[in-house]
CSV table of C-alpha atoms and ligand atoms in Angstrom, one decimal:
chain,number,residue,atom,x,y,z
V,1,MET,CA,7.2,16.7,7.7
V,2,LEU,CA,3.8,16.7,6.2
V,3,ASP,CA,0.9,16.2,8.6
V,4,THR,CA,-0.5,12.9,7.5
V,5,THR,CA,-3.7,12.9,9.7
V,6,PRO,CA,-5.9,14.3,6.9
V,7,PHE,CA,-5.3,11.1,5.0
V,8,LEU,CA,-5.8,8.7,7.9
V,9,VAL,CA,-9.2,7.0,7.7
V,10,GLY,CA,-8.7,5.4,11.1
V,11,THR,CA,-12.0,4.4,12.5
V,12,GLU,CA,-13.9,7.2,10.9
V,13,ARG,CA,-17.3,6.0,9.7
V,14,PRO,CA,-18.9,5.9,7.2
V,15,PHE,CA,-15.9,6.3,4.9
V,16,ARG,CA,-16.8,8.0,1.6
V,17,LEU,CA,-14.4,8.5,-1.3
V,18,ALA,CA,-16.3,11.6,-2.2
V,19,ASP,CA,-14.8,13.3,0.9
V,20,HIS,CA,-11.3,12.7,-0.5
V,21,ASP,CA,-10.2,14.9,-3.4
V,22,PRO,CA,-7.7,13.0,-5.7
V,23,ALA,CA,-6.1,16.3,-6.6
V,24,ALA,CA,-5.8,17.7,-3.1
V,25,ARG,CA,-2.5,19.2,-2.0
V,26,ILE,CA,-3.0,19.6,1.7
V,27,GLY,CA,-0.3,20.9,4.1
V,28,PHE,CA,2.4,21.6,1.5
V,29,GLU,CA,2.9,25.1,0.0
V,30,GLY,CA,5.4,24.3,-2.7
V,31,GLY,CA,5.0,22.8,-6.2
V,32,LYS,CA,6.6,19.8,-7.9
V,33,HIS,CA,10.2,21.1,-7.6
V,34,GLU,CA,9.9,21.7,-3.8
V,35,GLY,CA,8.0,18.5,-3.4
V,36,ARG,CA,10.7,16.5,-5.0
V,37,SER,CA,13.4,17.9,-2.8
V,38,ALA,CA,11.2,17.4,0.3
V,39,LEU,CA,10.9,13.7,-0.8
V,40,GLY,CA,14.7,13.4,-1.0
V,41,ALA,CA,14.9,14.3,2.7
V,42,MET,CA,12.2,11.8,3.6
V,43,THR,CA,13.8,8.9,1.7
V,44,THR,CA,17.1,9.6,3.6
V,45,ARG,CA,15.2,9.5,6.9
V,46,LEU,CA,13.3,6.4,5.9
V,47,ALA,CA,16.6,4.7,5.2
V,48,GLU,CA,17.9,5.6,8.6
V,49,LEU,CA,14.8,4.3,10.4
V,50,GLN,CA,14.9,1.1,8.4
V,51,ARG,CA,18.5,0.5,9.5
V,52,HIS,CA,17.3,0.8,13.1
V,53,LEU,CA,14.4,-1.5,12.5
V,54,TRP,CA,16.8,-4.1,11.1
V,55,ALA,CA,19.3,-3.7,13.9
V,56,GLU,CA,16.5,-4.0,16.5
V,57,GLY,CA,15.2,-7.2,14.8
V,58,GLN,CA,12.0,-7.4,16.9
V,59,ARG,CA,9.3,-6.0,14.7
V,60,ALA,CA,8.3,-5.8,11.1
V,61,VAL,CA,6.4,-3.4,8.8
V,62,LEU,CA,3.8,-4.4,6.3
V,63,VAL,CA,2.7,-1.8,3.7
V,64,VAL,CA,-0.4,-2.7,1.7
V,65,LEU,CA,-0.7,-0.7,-1.5
V,66,GLN,CA,-4.0,-0.7,-3.4
V,67,ALA,CA,-5.2,1.5,-6.3
V,68,MET,CA,-7.2,1.4,-9.5
V,69,ASP,CA,-5.2,0.6,-12.7
V,70,THR,CA,-2.6,3.3,-13.4
V,71,GLY,CA,-3.1,4.5,-9.8
V,72,GLY,CA,0.6,4.7,-9.3
V,73,LYS,CA,1.5,1.7,-7.1
V,74,ASP,CA,4.7,0.9,-9.0
V,75,GLY,CA,5.8,4.5,-9.1
V,76,THR,CA,5.2,5.0,-5.4
V,77,ILE,CA,7.3,2.0,-4.6
V,78,ARG,CA,10.1,3.1,-6.9
V,79,HIS,CA,10.3,6.6,-5.5
V,80,VAL,CA,9.5,6.1,-1.8
V,81,PHE,CA,11.9,3.3,-1.2
V,82,SER,CA,14.7,4.5,-3.5
V,83,GLY,CA,17.0,5.3,-0.5
V,84,VAL,CA,16.4,2.1,1.5
V,85,ASN,CA,18.8,-0.8,1.7
V,86,PRO,CA,17.3,-3.5,-0.6
V,87,GLN,CA,18.3,-6.1,1.9
V,88,GLY,CA,15.7,-4.9,4.4
V,89,VAL,CA,12.8,-4.4,2.0
V,90,ARG,CA,10.7,-6.8,-0.1
V,91,VAL,CA,8.0,-6.2,-2.6
V,92,TRP,CA,5.4,-8.7,-3.5
V,93,SER,CA,3.0,-8.2,-6.4
V,94,PHE,CA,-0.2,-10.1,-6.3
V,95,GLY,CA,-1.8,-10.9,-9.6
V,96,ALA,CA,-4.6,-13.2,-10.5
V,97,PRO,CA,-4.1,-16.3,-8.3
V,98,THR,CA,-2.4,-19.4,-9.8
V,99,GLU,CA,-3.9,-22.8,-9.8
V,100,LEU,CA,-1.9,-23.7,-6.7
V,101,GLU,CA,-3.0,-20.5,-4.9
V,102,LEU,CA,-6.6,-21.2,-5.8
V,103,ALA,CA,-6.3,-24.6,-4.3
V,104,HIS,CA,-5.7,-22.9,-0.9
V,105,ASP,CA,-7.7,-20.3,1.1
V,106,TYR,CA,-7.2,-16.8,-0.2
V,107,LEU,CA,-5.0,-15.7,2.7
V,108,TRP,CA,-2.5,-18.5,2.2
V,109,ARG,CA,-0.4,-16.8,-0.5
V,110,VAL,CA,-0.5,-13.6,1.5
V,111,HIS,CA,0.6,-15.0,4.8
V,112,LEU,CA,3.5,-16.7,3.1
V,113,ARG,CA,4.8,-13.3,2.2
V,114,THR,CA,4.3,-11.3,5.4
V,115,PRO,CA,7.6,-9.6,6.6
V,116,GLU,CA,10.2,-11.1,8.8
V,117,ARG,CA,11.2,-9.2,11.9
V,118,GLY,CA,13.5,-6.4,11.1
V,119,THR,CA,12.2,-5.9,7.6
V,120,ILE,CA,9.7,-4.0,5.6
V,121,THR,CA,7.4,-5.7,3.0
V,122,ILE,CA,5.4,-3.9,0.5
V,123,PHE,CA,2.3,-5.6,-1.0
V,124,ASN,CA,1.6,-4.3,-4.5
V,125,ARG,CA,-2.0,-5.4,-4.4
V,126,SER,CA,-2.9,-7.8,-1.6
V,127,HIS,CA,-5.6,-9.8,0.1
V,128,TYR,CA,-7.9,-6.8,-0.6
V,129,GLU,CA,-8.2,-8.0,-4.2
V,130,ASP,CA,-10.2,-10.9,-2.7
V,131,VAL,CA,-12.9,-8.4,-1.5
V,132,ILE,CA,-12.6,-6.0,-4.4
V,133,VAL,CA,-11.9,-7.4,-7.9
V,134,VAL,CA,-13.4,-10.7,-6.8
V,135,ARG,CA,-16.6,-8.9,-5.7
V,136,VAL,CA,-16.9,-6.6,-8.7
V,137,ARG,CA,-16.3,-9.4,-11.2
V,138,GLY,CA,-18.4,-11.8,-9.3
V,139,LEU,CA,-15.6,-14.4,-9.0
V,140,VAL,CA,-17.0,-15.8,-5.8
V,141,PRO,CA,-20.6,-15.5,-4.5
V,142,GLU,CA,-21.4,-12.7,-2.1
V,143,GLU,CA,-21.9,-15.0,0.9
V,144,ARG,CA,-18.2,-15.9,0.6
V,145,TRP,CA,-16.6,-12.6,0.0
V,146,ALA,CA,-18.8,-10.8,2.6
V,147,ARG,CA,-17.4,-13.1,5.3
V,148,ARG,CA,-13.9,-12.1,4.4
V,149,PHE,CA,-13.9,-8.7,6.0
V,150,GLU,CA,-14.1,-10.5,9.4
V,151,HIS,CA,-11.3,-12.9,8.4
V,152,ILE,CA,-9.1,-10.0,7.3
V,153,ARG,CA,-9.7,-8.0,10.5
V,154,GLN,CA,-8.7,-11.1,12.5
V,155,PHE,CA,-5.7,-11.9,10.4
V,156,GLU,CA,-4.4,-8.4,10.6
V,157,ARG,CA,-5.1,-8.4,14.3
V,158,MET,CA,-3.0,-11.5,14.7
V,159,LEU,CA,-0.1,-10.0,12.7
V,160,ALA,CA,-0.2,-6.8,14.7
V,161,ASP,CA,-0.3,-8.7,18.0
V,162,GLU,CA,2.7,-10.7,17.0
V,163,GLY,CA,4.8,-7.6,16.1
V,164,THR,CA,4.0,-6.5,12.6
V,165,VAL,CA,3.0,-2.9,12.1
V,166,ILE,CA,0.5,-2.6,9.3
V,167,VAL,CA,0.0,0.4,7.1
V,168,LYS,CA,-2.6,0.3,4.3
V,169,VAL,CA,-2.6,2.9,1.6
V,170,PHE,CA,-5.3,3.4,-1.1
V,171,ILE,CA,-3.9,5.7,-3.8
V,172,ASN,CA,-7.0,7.7,-4.9
V,173,ILE,CA,-6.9,8.8,-8.5
V,174,SER,CA,-9.8,10.4,-10.4
V,175,LYS,CA,-11.5,8.8,-13.3
V,176,GLU,CA,-10.2,11.6,-15.6
V,177,GLU,CA,-6.6,11.1,-14.5
V,178,GLN,CA,-7.0,7.4,-15.2
V,179,ARG,CA,-8.2,8.2,-18.7
V,180,VAL,CA,-5.1,10.4,-19.3
V,181,ARG,CA,-2.7,7.8,-18.0
V,182,LEU,CA,-4.3,4.9,-19.9
V,183,GLN,CA,-4.2,6.9,-23.1
V,184,LYS,CA,-0.5,7.7,-22.4
V,185,ARG,CA,0.1,4.0,-22.0
V,186,LEU,CA,-1.3,3.4,-25.4
V,187,ASP,CA,0.6,6.2,-27.1
V,188,ASP,CA,4.0,5.8,-25.5
V,189,PRO,CA,6.0,2.9,-27.1
V,190,GLU,CA,7.9,2.5,-23.8
V,191,LYS,CA,4.6,1.9,-22.0
V,192,ARG,CA,2.4,0.2,-24.5
V,193,TRP,CA,3.5,-3.3,-23.3
V,194,LYS,CA,1.7,-2.6,-20.0
V,195,PHE,CA,-1.6,-1.9,-21.6
V,196,ARG,CA,-4.2,-4.7,-21.4
V,197,ARG,CA,-7.7,-4.6,-22.9
V,198,GLY,CA,-8.9,-5.9,-19.6
V,199,ASP,CA,-7.9,-2.5,-18.2
V,200,LEU,CA,-10.7,-1.0,-20.2
V,201,ASP,CA,-13.1,-3.5,-18.8
V,202,ASP,CA,-12.1,-2.6,-15.3
V,203,ARG,CA,-12.5,1.1,-16.2
V,204,ARG,CA,-16.1,0.5,-17.4
V,205,LEU,CA,-16.6,-0.9,-13.9
V,206,TRP,CA,-15.2,2.2,-12.2
V,207,ASP,CA,-18.2,2.9,-10.1
V,208,PRO,CA,-18.6,-0.7,-8.7
V,209,PHE,CA,-14.9,-0.7,-8.0
V,210,GLN,CA,-15.2,2.6,-6.0
V,211,THR,CA,-18.1,1.2,-4.0
V,212,ALA,CA,-16.1,-2.0,-3.3
V,213,TYR,CA,-13.2,0.1,-2.1
V,214,GLU,CA,-15.4,2.2,0.1
V,215,GLU,CA,-16.8,-0.9,1.8
V,216,ALA,CA,-13.5,-2.6,2.1
V,217,VAL,CA,-11.9,0.4,3.8
V,218,THR,CA,-15.0,1.0,6.0
V,219,GLN,CA,-14.9,-2.6,7.1
V,220,THR,CA,-11.2,-3.0,7.7
V,221,SER,CA,-9.8,0.3,8.9
V,222,THR,CA,-8.9,-0.4,12.5
V,223,GLU,CA,-6.6,1.1,15.1
V,224,TYR,CA,-4.1,-1.7,14.6
V,225,ALA,CA,-4.2,-1.7,10.8
V,226,PRO,CA,-5.5,1.7,9.6
V,227,TRP,CA,-6.2,2.8,6.1
V,228,TYR,CA,-4.8,6.0,4.6
V,229,VAL,CA,-6.4,7.5,1.5
V,230,VAL,CA,-3.7,9.4,-0.5
V,231,PRO,CA,-4.5,11.9,-3.3
V,232,GLY,CA,-3.1,10.3,-6.4
V,233,ASP,CA,-3.5,12.7,-9.3
V,234,ARG,CA,-0.2,14.5,-8.6
V,235,LYS,CA,2.6,11.9,-8.6
V,236,TRP,CA,5.1,14.0,-6.7
V,237,TYR,CA,2.6,14.9,-4.0
V,238,ARG,CA,1.5,11.2,-3.7
V,239,ASN,CA,5.1,10.2,-3.1
V,240,LEU,CA,5.6,12.8,-0.5
V,241,VAL,CA,2.5,11.8,1.4
V,242,VAL,CA,3.3,8.1,1.3
V,243,SER,CA,6.9,8.6,2.4
V,244,SER,CA,5.6,10.9,5.2
V,245,ILE,CA,3.2,8.2,6.4
V,246,LEU,CA,6.0,5.6,6.5
V,247,VAL,CA,8.4,7.9,8.3
V,248,ARG,CA,5.8,8.9,10.8
V,249,THR,CA,4.9,5.2,11.4
V,250,LEU,CA,8.5,4.2,11.9
V,251,GLU,CA,9.2,7.2,14.2
V,252,GLN,CA,6.3,6.1,16.3
V,253,MET,CA,7.7,2.6,16.5
V,254,ASP,CA,11.0,4.1,17.5
V,255,PRO,CA,13.2,1.1,16.8
V,256,ARG,CA,16.2,1.0,19.1
V,257,LEU,CA,19.7,-0.2,18.3
V,258,PRO,CA,20.5,-3.2,20.4
V,259,PRO,CA,22.9,-2.6,23.3
V,260,PRO,CA,26.5,-3.4,22.5
V,261,GLU,CA,28.4,-6.1,24.2
V,262,PRO,CA,29.5,-4.8,27.6
V,263,GLY,CA,33.1,-3.7,28.2
V,264,LEU,CA,33.8,-2.6,24.6
V,265,ASP,CA,35.0,0.9,25.7
V,266,ASP,CA,38.6,-0.3,26.3
V,267,VAL,CA,38.8,-2.4,23.2
V,268,VAL,CA,41.3,-1.0,20.6
V,269,VAL,CA,41.6,-2.7,17.3
V,270,GLN,CA,45.3,-3.4,16.7
Y,301,AMP,P1,-1.2,-5.7,-12.5
Y,301,AMP,O1,-1.2,-5.2,-11.1
Y,301,AMP,O2,-1.5,-4.7,-13.5
Y,301,AMP,O3,-0.1,-6.6,-12.8
Y,301,AMP,O4,-2.6,-6.6,-12.6
Y,301,AMP,C1,-2.8,-7.7,-11.7
Y,301,AMP,C2,-4.2,-8.2,-12.0
Y,301,AMP,O5,-4.4,-9.3,-11.1
Y,301,AMP,C3,-5.2,-7.1,-11.7
Y,301,AMP,O6,-6.2,-7.0,-12.7
Y,301,AMP,C4,-5.9,-7.6,-10.4
Y,301,AMP,O7,-7.2,-7.3,-10.3
Y,301,AMP,C5,-5.7,-9.1,-10.6
Y,301,AMP,N1,-5.8,-9.8,-9.3
Y,301,AMP,C6,-5.0,-9.7,-8.2
Y,301,AMP,N2,-5.4,-10.4,-7.2
Y,301,AMP,C7,-6.5,-11.1,-7.6
Y,301,AMP,C8,-7.4,-12.0,-7.0
Y,301,AMP,N3,-7.2,-12.5,-5.8
Y,301,AMP,N4,-8.4,-12.5,-7.8
Y,301,AMP,C9,-8.6,-12.1,-9.1
Y,301,AMP,N5,-7.8,-11.2,-9.7
Y,301,AMP,C10,-6.8,-10.7,-9.0
Y,302,MG,MG1,-2.3,-3.6,-14.9
């Protein structure tokens, strides 16, 4: 399995995106073809670990996925979880908040969707939008979003204390790779529906977004809810890294099958 420590931010400070190459291919000798077959083995292993997590029924896993537009959140989810029993996995995508969501605090909609014991939940965007897009677009004043780092640390601490293992992944693409992907989105009739003019507005704000990500990661990468920064320019490598992070996390959790009812050895089904 790939060594995932180069991608772990952990409590390293200060965190700088400049230290993380979006095109890196660390710890893997092969190319796309080998990468895809290695991913196959990882998805099988993830499925097995997830079955044990479910059987154990004591703990949960929350995967937070963040990236710039076209960063590959959807593709990562599709590939990394392709082998896992859909009954044990949920995906929640967080877009701009609805009126009802805005009538509550920003963590309300998030807490509603945290995983049940025995399951894995993937957040496609998350409460981190409330310190990133909200900050970059000036949707709430600084004195409000700046306090949120502390809320988020405490919220995640509570989830972790109560049995949810949290893994946060920032998929790191380069600005040039985003240009290529956005252009493809425009040119490909199968993809054009995904394109929004607003994506170009966000692209113009690339640098403020990067700064907001750097601060969010710096402020919220903890031992109990660490951030990983995953090179995103090569899709196959990104998938391999994210699946390795999840397999390693679940292996460390080491979910155990519950003991069977006693005295079953002599039971024969007639
Ligand atoms: P997509 O993931 O492409 O469907 O886009 C979802 C959009 O919702 C992105 O532009 C996000 O920045 C935006 N979004 C998500 N959460 C929030 C939030 N809390 N406040 C404002 N915009 C958000
Ligand atoms: Mg979009």
